[in-house]
mmCIF file of C-alpha atoms in Angstrom:
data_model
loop_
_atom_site.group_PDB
_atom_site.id
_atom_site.type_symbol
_atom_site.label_atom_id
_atom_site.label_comp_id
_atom_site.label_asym_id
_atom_site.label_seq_id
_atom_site.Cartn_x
_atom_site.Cartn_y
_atom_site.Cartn_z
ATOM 1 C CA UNK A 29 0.000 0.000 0.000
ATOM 2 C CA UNK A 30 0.889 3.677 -0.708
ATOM 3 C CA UNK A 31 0.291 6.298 1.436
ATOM 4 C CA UNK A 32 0.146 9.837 0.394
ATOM 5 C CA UNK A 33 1.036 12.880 2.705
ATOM 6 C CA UNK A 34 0.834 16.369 1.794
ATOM 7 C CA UNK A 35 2.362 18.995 3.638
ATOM 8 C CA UNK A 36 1.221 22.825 2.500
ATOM 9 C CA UNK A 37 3.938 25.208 2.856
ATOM 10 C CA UNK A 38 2.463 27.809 0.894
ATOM 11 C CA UNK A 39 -1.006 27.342 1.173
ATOM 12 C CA UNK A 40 -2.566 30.777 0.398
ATOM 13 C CA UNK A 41 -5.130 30.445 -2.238
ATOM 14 C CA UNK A 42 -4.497 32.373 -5.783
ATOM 15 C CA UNK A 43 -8.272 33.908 -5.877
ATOM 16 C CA UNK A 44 -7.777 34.465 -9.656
ATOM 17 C CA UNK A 45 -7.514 31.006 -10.620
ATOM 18 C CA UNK A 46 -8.979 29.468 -7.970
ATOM 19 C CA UNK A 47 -6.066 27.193 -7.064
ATOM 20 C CA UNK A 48 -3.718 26.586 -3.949
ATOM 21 C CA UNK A 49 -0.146 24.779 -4.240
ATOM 22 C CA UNK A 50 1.325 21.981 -1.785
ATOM 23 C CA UNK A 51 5.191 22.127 -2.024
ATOM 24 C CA UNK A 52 6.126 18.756 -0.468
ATOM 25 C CA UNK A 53 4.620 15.549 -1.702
ATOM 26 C CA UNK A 54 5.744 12.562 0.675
ATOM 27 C CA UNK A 55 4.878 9.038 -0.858
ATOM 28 C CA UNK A 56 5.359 6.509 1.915
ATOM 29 C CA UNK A 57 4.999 2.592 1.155
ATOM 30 C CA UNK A 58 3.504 1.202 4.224
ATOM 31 C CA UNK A 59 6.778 -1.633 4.474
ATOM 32 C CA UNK A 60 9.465 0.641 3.864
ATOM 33 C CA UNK A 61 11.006 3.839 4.706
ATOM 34 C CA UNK A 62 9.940 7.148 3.823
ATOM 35 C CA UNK A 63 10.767 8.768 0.127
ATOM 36 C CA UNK A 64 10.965 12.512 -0.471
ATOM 37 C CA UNK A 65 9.856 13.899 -3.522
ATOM 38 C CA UNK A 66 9.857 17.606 -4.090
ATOM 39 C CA UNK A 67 7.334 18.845 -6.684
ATOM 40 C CA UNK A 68 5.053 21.807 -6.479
ATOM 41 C CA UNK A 69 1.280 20.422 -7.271
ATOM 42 C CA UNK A 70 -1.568 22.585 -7.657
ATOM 43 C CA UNK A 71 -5.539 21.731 -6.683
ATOM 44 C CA UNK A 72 -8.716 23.514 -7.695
ATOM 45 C CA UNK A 73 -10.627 24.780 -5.035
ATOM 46 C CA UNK A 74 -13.804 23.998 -5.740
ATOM 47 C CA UNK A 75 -16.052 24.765 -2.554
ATOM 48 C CA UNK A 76 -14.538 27.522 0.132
ATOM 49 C CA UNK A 77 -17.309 26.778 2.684
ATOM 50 C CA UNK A 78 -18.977 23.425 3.353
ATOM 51 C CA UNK A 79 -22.663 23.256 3.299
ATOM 52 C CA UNK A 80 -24.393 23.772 7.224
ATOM 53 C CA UNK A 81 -24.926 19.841 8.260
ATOM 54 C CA UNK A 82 -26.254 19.475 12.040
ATOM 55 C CA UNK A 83 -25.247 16.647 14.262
ATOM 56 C CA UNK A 84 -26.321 15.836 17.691
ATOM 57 C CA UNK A 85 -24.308 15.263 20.866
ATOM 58 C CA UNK A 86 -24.364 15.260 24.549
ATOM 59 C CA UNK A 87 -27.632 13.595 25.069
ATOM 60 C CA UNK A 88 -28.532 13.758 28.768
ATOM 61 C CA UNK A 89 -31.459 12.900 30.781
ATOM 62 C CA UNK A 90 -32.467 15.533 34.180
ATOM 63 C CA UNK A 91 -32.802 12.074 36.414
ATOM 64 C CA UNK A 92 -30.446 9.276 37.053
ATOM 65 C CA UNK A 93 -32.878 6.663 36.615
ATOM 66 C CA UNK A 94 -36.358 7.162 34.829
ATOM 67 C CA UNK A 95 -38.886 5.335 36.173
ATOM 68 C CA UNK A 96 -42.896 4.728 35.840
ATOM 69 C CA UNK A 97 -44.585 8.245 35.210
ATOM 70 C CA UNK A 98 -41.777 10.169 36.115
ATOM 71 C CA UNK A 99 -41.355 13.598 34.322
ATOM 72 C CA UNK A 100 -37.856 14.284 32.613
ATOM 73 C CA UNK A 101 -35.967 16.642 30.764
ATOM 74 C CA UNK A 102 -34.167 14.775 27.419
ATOM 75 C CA UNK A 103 -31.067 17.917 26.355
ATOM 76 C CA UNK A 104 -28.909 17.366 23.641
ATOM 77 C CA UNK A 105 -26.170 19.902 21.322
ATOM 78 C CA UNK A 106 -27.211 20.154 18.380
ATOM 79 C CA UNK A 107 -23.800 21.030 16.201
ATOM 80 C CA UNK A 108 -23.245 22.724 12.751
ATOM 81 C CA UNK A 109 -20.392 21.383 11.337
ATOM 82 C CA UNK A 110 -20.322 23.284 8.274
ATOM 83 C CA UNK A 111 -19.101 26.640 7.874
ATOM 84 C CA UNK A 112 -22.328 28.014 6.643
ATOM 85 C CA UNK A 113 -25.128 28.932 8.448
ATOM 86 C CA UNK A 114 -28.355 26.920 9.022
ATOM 87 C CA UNK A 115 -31.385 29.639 8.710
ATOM 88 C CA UNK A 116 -34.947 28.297 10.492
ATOM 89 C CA UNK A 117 -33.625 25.270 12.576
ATOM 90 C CA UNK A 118 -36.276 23.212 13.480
ATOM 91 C CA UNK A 119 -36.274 20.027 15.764
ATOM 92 C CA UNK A 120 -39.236 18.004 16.373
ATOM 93 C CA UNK A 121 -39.003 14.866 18.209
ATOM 94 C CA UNK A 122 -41.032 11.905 17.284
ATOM 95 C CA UNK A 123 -41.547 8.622 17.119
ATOM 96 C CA UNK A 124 -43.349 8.396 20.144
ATOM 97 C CA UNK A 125 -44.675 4.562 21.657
ATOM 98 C CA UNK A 126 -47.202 5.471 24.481
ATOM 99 C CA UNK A 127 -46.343 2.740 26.497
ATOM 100 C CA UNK A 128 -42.543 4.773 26.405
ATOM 101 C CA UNK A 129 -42.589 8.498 26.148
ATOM 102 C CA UNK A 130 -44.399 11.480 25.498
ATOM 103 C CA UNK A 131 -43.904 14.619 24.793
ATOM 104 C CA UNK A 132 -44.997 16.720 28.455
ATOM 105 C CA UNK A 133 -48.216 19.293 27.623
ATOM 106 C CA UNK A 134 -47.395 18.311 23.867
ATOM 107 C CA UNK A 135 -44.248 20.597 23.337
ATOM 108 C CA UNK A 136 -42.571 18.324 21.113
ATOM 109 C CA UNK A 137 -41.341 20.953 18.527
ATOM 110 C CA UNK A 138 -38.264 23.465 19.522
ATOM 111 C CA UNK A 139 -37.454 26.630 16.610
ATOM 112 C CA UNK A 140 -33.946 27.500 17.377
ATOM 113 C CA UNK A 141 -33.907 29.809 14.393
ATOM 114 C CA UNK A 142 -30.372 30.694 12.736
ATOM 115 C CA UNK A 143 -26.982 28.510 14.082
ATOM 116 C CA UNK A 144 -24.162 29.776 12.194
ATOM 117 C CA UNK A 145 -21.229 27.767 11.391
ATOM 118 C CA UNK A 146 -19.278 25.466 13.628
ATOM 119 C CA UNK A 147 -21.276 26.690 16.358
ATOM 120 C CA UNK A 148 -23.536 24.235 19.149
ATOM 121 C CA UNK A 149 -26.970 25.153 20.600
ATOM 122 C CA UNK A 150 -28.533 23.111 23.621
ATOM 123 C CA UNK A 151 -31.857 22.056 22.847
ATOM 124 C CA UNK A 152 -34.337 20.583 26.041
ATOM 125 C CA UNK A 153 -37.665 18.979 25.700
ATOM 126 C CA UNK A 154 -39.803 17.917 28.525
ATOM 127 C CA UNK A 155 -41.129 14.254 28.514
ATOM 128 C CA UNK A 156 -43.270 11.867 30.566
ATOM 129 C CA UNK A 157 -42.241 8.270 31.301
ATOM 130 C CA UNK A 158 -45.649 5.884 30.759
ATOM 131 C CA UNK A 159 -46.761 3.922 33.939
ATOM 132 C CA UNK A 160 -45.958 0.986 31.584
ATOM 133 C CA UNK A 161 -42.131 1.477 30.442
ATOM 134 C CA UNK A 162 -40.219 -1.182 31.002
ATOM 135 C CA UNK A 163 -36.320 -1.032 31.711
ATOM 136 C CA UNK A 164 -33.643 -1.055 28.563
ATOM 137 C CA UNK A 165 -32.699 1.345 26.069
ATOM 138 C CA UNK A 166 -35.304 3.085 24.506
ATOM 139 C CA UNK A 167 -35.273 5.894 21.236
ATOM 140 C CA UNK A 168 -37.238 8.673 20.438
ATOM 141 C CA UNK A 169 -36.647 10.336 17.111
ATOM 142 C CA UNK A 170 -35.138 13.785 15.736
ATOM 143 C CA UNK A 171 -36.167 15.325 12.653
ATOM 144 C CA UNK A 172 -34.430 18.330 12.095
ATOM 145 C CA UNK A 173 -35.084 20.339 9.234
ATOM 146 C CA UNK A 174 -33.443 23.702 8.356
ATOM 147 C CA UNK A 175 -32.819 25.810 5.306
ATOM 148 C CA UNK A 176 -29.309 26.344 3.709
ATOM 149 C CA UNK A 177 -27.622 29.713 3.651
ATOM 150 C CA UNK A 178 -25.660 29.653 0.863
ATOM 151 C CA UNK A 179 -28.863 28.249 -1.861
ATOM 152 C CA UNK A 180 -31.901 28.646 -0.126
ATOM 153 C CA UNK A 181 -32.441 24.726 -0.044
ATOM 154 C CA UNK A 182 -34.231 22.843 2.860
ATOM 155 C CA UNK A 183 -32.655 19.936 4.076
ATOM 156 C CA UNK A 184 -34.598 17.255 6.447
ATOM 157 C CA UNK A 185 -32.604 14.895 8.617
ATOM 158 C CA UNK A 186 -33.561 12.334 11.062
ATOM 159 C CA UNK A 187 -31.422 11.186 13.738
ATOM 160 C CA UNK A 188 -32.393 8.991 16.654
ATOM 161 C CA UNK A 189 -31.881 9.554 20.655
ATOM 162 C CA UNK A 190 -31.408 6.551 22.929
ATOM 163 C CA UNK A 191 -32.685 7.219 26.043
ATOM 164 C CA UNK A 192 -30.538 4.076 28.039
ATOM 165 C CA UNK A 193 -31.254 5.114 31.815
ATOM 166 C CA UNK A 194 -34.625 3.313 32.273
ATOM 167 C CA UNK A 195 -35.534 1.510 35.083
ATOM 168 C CA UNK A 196 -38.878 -0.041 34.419
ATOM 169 C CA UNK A 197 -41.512 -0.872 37.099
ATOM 170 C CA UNK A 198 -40.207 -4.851 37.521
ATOM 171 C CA UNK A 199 -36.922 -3.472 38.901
ATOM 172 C CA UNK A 200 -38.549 -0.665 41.096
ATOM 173 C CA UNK A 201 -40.580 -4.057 42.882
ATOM 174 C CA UNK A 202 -37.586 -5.820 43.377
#
């Protein structure tokens, strides 16, 4: 196998043709010792910002244990990892099982409005354990939909929560 490493000494970008240059090219075969070749190579940049794309992290629950008809509060980050902004951020949570979770006086829907990019914004909904859960992991689901700053687009993604702190009404008894 070949490995590739660049290394970009001069790495400012020539705005009138749109290219950068990477001085040192280092081929490395993975069973031998390193070779240096020096040649100046040029790329096209084709994309200065990356498109606003929201992940979800920190997922916490307000009690240690969740038990029978106990009310919680499910937080999470949501994170922009792009460099461009995310304009009317939305989060709904669904995927609701009544004999899990709902949503506490029906607030299942949070606007967070503009995140800008590479920035994090806490999001916490309010949810009700049913008098039936049982322990285990259990998942509610994210759809977050925003619109894209740089083209106007809307973009819809799903991600799910586990919820893993349940302790259901067997283990309470015993």
């Amino acid at each position: 196998y070949l490995q590739m490493i660049l290394q970009c000494k001069n790495n400012k970008l020539n705005s009138k043709s749109n290219h950068t240059a990477a001085d040192d090219i280092r081929l490395q075969h993975l069973q031998s010792d390193i070779r240096m070749i020096e040649q100046k190579v040029y790329f096209k940049v084709v994309k200065e910002h990356s498109d606003a794309m929201i992940t979800v992290s920190d997922v916490k629950t307000s009690l240690d244990k969740i038990t029978p008809n106990s009310k919680f509060d499910l937080s999470f980050n949501l994170n922009n990892i792009g460099t461009l902004d995310a304009k009317k951020l939305k989060v709904q949570l669904s995927g609701f099982d009544k004999s899990e979770f709902i949503a506490f006086d029906s607030e299942d829907t949070k606007y967070v409005g503009t995140m800008n990019g590479m920035d994090s914004y806490n999001v916490s909904f309010s949810l009700l354990a049913s008098d039936k859960i049982v322990s285990g992991v259990h998942s509610v689901t994210a759809d977050i939909s925003y619109i894209n700053a740089d083209d106007e687009t809307e973009t819809k993604e799903t991600k799910t929560i586990y919820i893993t702190n349940v302790v259901g009404e067997k283990e309470i008894d015993d």
